[in-house]
Tab-separated table of C-alpha atoms in Angstrom:
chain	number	residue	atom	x	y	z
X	1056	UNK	CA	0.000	0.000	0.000
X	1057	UNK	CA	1.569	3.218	-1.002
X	1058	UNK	CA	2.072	6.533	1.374
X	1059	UNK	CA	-1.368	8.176	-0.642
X	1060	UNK	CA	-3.740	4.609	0.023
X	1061	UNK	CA	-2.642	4.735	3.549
X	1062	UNK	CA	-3.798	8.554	3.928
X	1063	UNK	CA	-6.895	7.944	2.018
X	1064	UNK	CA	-7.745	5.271	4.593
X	1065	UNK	CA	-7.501	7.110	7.721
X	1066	UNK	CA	-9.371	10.159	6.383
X	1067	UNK	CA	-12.164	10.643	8.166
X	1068	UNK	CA	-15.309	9.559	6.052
X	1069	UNK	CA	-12.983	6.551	4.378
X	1070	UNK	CA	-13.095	3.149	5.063
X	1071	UNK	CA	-10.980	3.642	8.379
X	1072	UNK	CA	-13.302	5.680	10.235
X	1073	UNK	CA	-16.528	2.940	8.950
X	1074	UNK	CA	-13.880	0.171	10.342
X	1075	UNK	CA	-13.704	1.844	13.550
X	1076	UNK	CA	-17.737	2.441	13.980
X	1077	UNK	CA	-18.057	-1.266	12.967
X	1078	UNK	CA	-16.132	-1.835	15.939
X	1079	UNK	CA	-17.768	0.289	18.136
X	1080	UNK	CA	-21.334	-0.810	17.057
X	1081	UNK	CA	-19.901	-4.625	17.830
X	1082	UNK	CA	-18.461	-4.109	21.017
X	1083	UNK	CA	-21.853	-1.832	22.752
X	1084	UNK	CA	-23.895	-4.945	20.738
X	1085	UNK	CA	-21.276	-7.863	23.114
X	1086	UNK	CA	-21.827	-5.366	26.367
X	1087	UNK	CA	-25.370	-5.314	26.038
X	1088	UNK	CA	-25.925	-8.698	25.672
X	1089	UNK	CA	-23.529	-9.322	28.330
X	1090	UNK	CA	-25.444	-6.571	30.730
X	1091	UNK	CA	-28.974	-8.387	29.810
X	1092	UNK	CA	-27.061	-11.874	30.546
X	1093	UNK	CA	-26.356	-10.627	33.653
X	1094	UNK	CA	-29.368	-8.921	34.920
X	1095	UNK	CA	-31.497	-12.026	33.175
X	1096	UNK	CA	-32.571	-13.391	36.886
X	1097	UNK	CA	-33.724	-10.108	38.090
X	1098	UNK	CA	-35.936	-9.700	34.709
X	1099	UNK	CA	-37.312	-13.258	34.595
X	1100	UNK	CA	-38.312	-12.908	38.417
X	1101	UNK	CA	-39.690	-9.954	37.871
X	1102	UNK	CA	-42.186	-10.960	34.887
X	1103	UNK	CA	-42.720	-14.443	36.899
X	1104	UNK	CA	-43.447	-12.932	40.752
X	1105	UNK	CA	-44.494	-9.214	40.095
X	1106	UNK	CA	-45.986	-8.659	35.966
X	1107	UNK	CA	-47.564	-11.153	35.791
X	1108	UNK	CA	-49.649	-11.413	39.343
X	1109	UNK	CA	-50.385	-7.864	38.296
X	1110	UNK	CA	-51.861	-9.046	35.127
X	1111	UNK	CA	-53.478	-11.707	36.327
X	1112	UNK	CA	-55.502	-9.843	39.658
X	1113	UNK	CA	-56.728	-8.025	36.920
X	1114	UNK	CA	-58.310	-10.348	35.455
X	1115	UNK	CA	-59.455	-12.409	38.862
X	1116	UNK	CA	-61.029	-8.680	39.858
X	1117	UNK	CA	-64.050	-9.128	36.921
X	1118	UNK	CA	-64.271	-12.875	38.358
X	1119	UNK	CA	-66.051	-14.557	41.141
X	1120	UNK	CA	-63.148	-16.943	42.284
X	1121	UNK	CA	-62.780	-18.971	45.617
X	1122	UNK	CA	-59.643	-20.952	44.803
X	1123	UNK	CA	-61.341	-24.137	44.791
X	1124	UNK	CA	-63.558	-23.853	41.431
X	1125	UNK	CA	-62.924	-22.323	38.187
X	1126	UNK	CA	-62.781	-18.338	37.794
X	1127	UNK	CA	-66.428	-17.007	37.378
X	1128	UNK	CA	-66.095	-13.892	34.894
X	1129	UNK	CA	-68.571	-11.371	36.496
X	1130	UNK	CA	-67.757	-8.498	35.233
X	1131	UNK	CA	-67.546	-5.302	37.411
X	1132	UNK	CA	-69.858	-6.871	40.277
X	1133	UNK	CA	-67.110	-6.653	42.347
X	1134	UNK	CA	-66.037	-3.000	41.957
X	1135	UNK	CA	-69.797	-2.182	41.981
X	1136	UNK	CA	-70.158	-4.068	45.432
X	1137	UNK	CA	-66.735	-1.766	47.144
X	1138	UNK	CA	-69.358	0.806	47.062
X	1139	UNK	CA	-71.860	-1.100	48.687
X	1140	UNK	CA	-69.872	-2.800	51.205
X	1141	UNK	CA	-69.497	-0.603	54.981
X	1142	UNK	CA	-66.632	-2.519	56.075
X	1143	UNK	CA	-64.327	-1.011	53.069
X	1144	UNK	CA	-66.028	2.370	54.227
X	1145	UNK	CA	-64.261	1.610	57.545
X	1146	UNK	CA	-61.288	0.584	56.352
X	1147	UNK	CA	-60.491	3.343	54.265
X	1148	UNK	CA	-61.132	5.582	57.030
X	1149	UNK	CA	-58.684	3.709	59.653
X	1150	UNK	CA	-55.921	3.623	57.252
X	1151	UNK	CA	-56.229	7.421	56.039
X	1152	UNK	CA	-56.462	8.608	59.430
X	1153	UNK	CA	-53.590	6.427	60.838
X	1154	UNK	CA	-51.480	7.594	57.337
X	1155	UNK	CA	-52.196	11.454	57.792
X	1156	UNK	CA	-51.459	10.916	62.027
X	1157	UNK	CA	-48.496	8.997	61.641
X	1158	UNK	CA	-46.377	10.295	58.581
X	1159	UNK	CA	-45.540	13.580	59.535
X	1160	UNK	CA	-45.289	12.329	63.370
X	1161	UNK	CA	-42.279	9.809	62.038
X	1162	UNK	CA	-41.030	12.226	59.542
X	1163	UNK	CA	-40.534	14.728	62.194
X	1164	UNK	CA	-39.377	12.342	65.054
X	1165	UNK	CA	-36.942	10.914	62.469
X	1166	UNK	CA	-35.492	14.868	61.651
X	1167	UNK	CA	-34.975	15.270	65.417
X	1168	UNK	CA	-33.376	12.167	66.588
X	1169	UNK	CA	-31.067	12.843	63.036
X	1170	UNK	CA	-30.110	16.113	64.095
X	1171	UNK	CA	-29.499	14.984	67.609
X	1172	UNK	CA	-26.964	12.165	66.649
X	1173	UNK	CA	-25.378	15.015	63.955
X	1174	UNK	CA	-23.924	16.340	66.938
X	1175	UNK	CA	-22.990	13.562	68.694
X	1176	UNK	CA	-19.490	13.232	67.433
X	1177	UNK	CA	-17.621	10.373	68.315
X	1178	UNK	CA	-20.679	8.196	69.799
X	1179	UNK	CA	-22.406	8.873	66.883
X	1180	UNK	CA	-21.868	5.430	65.776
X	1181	UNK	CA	-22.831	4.041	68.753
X	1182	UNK	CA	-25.811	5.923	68.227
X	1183	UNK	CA	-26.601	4.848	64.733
X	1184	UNK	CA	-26.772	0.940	65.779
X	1185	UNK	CA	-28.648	1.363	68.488
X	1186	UNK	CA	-31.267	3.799	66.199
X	1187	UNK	CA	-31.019	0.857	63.538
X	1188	UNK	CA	-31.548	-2.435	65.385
X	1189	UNK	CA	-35.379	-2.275	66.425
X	1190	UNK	CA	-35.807	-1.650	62.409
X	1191	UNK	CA	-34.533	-5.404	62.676
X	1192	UNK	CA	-37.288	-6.466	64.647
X	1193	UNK	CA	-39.929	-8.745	63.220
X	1194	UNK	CA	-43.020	-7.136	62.553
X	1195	UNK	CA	-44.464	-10.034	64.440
X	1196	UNK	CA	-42.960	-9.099	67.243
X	1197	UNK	CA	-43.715	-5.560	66.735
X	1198	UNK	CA	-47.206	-6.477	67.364
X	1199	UNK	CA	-46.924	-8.800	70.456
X	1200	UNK	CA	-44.712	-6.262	71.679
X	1201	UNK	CA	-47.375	-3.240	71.482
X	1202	UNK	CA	-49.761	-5.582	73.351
X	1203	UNK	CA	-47.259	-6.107	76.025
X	1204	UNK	CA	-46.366	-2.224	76.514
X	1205	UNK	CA	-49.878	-0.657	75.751
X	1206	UNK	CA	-51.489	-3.239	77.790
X	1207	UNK	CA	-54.383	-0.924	79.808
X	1208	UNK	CA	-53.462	-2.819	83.473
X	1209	UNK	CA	-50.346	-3.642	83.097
X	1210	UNK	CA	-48.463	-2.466	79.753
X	1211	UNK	CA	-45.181	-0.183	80.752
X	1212	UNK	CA	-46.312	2.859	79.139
X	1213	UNK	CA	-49.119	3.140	81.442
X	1214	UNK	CA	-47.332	2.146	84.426
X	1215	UNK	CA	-44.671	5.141	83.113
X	1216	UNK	CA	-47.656	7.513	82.716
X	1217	UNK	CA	-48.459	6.235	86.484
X	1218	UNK	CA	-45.089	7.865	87.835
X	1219	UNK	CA	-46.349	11.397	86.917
X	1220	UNK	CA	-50.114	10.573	88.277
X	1221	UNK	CA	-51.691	10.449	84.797
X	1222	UNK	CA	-54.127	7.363	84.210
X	1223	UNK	CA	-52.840	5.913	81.059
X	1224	UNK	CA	-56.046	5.173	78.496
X	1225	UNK	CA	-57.016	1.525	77.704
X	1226	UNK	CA	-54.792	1.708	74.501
X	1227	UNK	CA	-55.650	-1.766	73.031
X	1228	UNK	CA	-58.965	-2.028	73.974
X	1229	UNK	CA	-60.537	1.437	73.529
X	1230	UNK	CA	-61.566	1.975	69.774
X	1231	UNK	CA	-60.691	5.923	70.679
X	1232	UNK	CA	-57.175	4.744	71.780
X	1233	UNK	CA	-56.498	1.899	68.988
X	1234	UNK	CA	-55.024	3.778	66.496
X	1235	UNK	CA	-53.308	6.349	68.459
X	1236	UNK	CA	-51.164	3.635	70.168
X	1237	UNK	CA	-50.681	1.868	66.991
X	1238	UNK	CA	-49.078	5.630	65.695
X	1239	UNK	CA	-46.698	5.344	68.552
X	1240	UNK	CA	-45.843	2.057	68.145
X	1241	UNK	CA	-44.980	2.666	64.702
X	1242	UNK	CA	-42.271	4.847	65.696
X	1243	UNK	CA	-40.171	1.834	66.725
X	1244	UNK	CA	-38.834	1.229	63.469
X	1245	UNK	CA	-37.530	5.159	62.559
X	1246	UNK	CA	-33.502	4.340	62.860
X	1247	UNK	CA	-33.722	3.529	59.206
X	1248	UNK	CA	-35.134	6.934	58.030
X	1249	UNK	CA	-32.888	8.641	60.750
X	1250	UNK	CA	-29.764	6.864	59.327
X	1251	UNK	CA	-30.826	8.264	55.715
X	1252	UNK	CA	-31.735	11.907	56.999
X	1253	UNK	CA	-28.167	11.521	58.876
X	1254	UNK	CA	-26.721	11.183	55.906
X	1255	UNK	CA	-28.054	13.924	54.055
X	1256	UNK	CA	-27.329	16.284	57.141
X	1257	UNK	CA	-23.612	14.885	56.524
X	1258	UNK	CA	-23.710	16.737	52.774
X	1259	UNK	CA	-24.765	20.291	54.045
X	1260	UNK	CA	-21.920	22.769	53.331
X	1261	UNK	CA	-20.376	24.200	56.477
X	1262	UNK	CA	-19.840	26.920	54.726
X	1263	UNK	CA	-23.635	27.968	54.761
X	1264	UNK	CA	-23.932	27.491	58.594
X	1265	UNK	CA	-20.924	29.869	59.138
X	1266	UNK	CA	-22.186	32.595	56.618
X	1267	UNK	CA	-25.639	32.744	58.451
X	1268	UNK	CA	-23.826	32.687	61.929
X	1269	UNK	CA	-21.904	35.720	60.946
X	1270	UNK	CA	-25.617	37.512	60.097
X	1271	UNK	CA	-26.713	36.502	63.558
X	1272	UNK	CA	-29.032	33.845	62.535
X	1273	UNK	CA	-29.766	30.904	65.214
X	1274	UNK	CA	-30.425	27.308	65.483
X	1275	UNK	CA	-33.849	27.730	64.482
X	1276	UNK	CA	-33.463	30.199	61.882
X	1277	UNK	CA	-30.550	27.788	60.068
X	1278	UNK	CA	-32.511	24.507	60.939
X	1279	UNK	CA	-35.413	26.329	58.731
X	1280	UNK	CA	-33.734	28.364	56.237
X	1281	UNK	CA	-30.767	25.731	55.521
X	1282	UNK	CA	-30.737	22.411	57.097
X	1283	UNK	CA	-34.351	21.942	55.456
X	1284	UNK	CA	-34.452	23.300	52.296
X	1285	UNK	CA	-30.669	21.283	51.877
X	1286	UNK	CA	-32.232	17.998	52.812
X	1287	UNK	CA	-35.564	18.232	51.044
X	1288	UNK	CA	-34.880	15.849	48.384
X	1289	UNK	CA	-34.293	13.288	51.404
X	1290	UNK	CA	-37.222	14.223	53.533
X	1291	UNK	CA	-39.540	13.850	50.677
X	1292	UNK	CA	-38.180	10.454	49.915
X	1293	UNK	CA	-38.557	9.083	53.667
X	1294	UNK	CA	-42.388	11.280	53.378
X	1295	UNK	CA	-43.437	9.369	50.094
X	1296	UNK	CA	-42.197	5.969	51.410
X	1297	UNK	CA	-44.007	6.082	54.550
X	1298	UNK	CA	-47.054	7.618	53.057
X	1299	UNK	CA	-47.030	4.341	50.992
X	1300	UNK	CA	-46.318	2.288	53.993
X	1301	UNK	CA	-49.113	3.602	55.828
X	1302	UNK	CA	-51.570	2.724	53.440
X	1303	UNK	CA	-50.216	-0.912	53.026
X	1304	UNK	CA	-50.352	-1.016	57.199
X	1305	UNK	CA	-51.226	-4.805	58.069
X	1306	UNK	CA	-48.578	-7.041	60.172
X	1307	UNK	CA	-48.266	-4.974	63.174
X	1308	UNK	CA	-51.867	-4.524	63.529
X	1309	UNK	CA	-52.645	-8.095	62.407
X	1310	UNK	CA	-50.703	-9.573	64.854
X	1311	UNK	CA	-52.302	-7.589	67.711
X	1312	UNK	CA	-55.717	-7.717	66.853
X	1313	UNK	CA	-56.807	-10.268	64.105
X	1314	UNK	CA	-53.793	-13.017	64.292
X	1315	UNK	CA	-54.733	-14.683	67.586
X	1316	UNK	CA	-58.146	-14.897	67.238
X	1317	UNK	CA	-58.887	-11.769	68.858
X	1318	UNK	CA	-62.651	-10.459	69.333
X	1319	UNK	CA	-62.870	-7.697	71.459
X	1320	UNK	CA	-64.833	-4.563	69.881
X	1321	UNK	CA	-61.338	-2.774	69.154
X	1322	UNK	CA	-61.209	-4.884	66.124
X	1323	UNK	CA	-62.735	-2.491	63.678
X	1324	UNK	CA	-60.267	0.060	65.088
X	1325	UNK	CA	-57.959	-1.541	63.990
X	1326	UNK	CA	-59.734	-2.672	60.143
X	1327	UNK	CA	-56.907	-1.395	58.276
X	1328	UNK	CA	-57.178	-1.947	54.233
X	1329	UNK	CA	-54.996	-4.166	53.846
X	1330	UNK	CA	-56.325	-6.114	56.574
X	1331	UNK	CA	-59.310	-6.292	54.827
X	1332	UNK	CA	-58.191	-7.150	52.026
X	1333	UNK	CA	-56.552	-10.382	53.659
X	1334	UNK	CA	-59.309	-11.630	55.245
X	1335	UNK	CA	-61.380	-11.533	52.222
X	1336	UNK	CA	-58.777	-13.227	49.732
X	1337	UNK	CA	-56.967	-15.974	52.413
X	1338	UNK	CA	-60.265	-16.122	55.263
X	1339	UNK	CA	-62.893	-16.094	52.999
X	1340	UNK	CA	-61.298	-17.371	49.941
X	1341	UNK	CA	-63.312	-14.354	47.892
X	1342	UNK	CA	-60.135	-14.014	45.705
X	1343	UNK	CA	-62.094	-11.863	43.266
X	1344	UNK	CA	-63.646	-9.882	45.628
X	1345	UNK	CA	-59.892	-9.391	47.300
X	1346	UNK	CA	-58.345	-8.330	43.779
X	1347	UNK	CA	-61.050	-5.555	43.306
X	1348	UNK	CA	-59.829	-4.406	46.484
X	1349	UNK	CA	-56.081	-4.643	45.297
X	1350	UNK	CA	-56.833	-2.456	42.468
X	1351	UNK	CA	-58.644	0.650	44.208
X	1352	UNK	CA	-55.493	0.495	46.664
X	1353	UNK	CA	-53.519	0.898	43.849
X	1354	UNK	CA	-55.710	4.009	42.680
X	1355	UNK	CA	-55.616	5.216	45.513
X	1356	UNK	CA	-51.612	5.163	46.340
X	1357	UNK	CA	-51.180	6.754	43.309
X	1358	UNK	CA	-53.716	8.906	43.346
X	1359	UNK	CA	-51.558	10.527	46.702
X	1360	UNK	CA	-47.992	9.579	45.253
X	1361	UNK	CA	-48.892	11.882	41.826
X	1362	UNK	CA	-50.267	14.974	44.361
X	1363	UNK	CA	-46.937	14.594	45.828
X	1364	UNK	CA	-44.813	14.638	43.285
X	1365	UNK	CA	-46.685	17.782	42.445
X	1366	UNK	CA	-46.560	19.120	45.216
X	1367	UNK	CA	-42.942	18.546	46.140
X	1368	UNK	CA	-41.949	20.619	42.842
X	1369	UNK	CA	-42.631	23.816	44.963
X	1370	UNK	CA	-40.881	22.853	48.339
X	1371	UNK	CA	-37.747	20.375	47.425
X	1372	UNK	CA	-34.635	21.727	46.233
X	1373	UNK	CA	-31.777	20.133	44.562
X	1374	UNK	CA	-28.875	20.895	44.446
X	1375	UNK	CA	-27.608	22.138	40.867
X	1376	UNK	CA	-31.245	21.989	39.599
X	1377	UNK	CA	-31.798	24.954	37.179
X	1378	UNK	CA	-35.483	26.691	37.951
């Protein structure tokens, strides 16, 4: 090959430069198989144990199924009776109120205890386990464990309440008290959303805290003008996660008040949806029935997760984000 071929070959638009894209186009073609090779168990399990269940409770929600005989296609008889039936009535009601109570209770407990253990220094780590490990606890336990310490005659919160001559309510038997001591209860398992707010406290530039100590600001002032607006973005994550939690409430509150054959009259206190929903698909084997309910969950969590989004476009900042 002469000195003139050779040049002609490199020049860009020549047969080099479509030799080199060839090459290019193979190898992003070998790592994208390779990345879908990889990642093949996670998509298989996720069409086998999540797509298609979703699919499929569809369909069961226009049937009148009971596990034992064929699917019955009814139509929308079953999203016609939600609106008939009191007990979903009830259950919407316990798990809105115990979602609108409890969120901003743990979001704010969880900013607290986060800004306490920012200025812990060196026990802060100490600190951090100890928040953490009750998130290990097994919801099971969670709920034997509320009836143990809300217990009316003998539960230790009441007997605490007793040392400063207040008569502690009847927590798990009074329909008034139910839910209020199931919102306290739930505050057992914040060390995971402190750890994460932690975190975010961790990225806050010192730099803004000395500026606005030089103007005279205080704690409060630069907890609300700075340490807030910085960690938005994370406080509207743990505040969207736990609103979705709420609604989905159902071991704790199982396990205290439907799981041991319990029958006192604080059992429609404690009627959360997804309770509900349970007892209709795996009690009384109304599968159908059970999926309609599924689906106006879903609606509904949606419904609150798109507000907000919306909402949060006004209130969370991030940082580099161009307005």
């Amino acid at each position: 090959m002469t000195a003139l071929s050779r040049t002609q070959v490199n020049a860009p638009g020549t047969l080099g430069d479509d030799r080199a894209a060839r090459a290019r186009r193979i190898g992003r073609r070998r790592e994208t198989r390779a990345a879908l090779l990889f990642i093949s168990p996670w998509i298989i399990g996720f069409f086998v144990f999540t797509a298609w269940p979703i699919i499929y409770s569809a369909y069961l929600s226009l049937t009148d199924y009971d596990v034992i005989n064929d699917p019955n296609y009814v139509g929308f008889e079953n999203y016609e009776e939600l609106f008939r039936d009191p007990d979903v009535g009830l259950a919407l009601w316990n798990t809105f109120f115990f979602t609108v109570i409890q969120v901003p209770i743990y979001v704010i407990v969880s900013l607290a205890l986060a800004l306490l253990l920012d200025k812990a220094g060196r026990a802060s780590g100490f600190f951090r386990t100890a928040f953490f490990l009750p998130k290990m606890t097994p919801p099971v336990a969670v709920g034997i464990l509320l009836l143990l310490l809300f217990n009316g005659q003998s539960g230790l919160i009441n007997e605490a309440l007793g040392w400063f001559g207040i008569d502690g309510p009847a927590w798990t038997t009074d329909p008034d008290w139910v839910k209020p001591g199931l919102i306290l209860m739930s505050l057992w398992s914040v060390g995971a959303s402190v750890i994460i707010l932690l975190a975010a406290l961790r990225n806050v530039p010192q730099e803004l805290y000395d500026s606005a100590r030089v103007d005279g600001a205080n704690w409060w002032q630069q907890t609300r003008k700075i340490t807030v607006p910085m960690i938005s973005g994370a406080l509207f994550f743990i505040f969207i996660v736990n609103t979705i939690a709420g609604f989905q409430t159902f071991t704790e509150a199982y396990t205290a008040y439907f799981g041991s054959g319990n029958t006192t009259y604080s059992n429609d206190a404690a009627l959360f949806y997804v309770i509900y929903l349970f007892r209709q698909a795996f009690e009384f084997l109304n599968m159908g029935y059970a999926s309609a309910l599924a689906w106006l969950l879903f609606v509904i969590i949606m419904i609150f997760t798109a507000i907000q989004i919306k909402v949060s476009r006004r209130f969370v900042y991030y940082e580099g984000e161009q307005r």
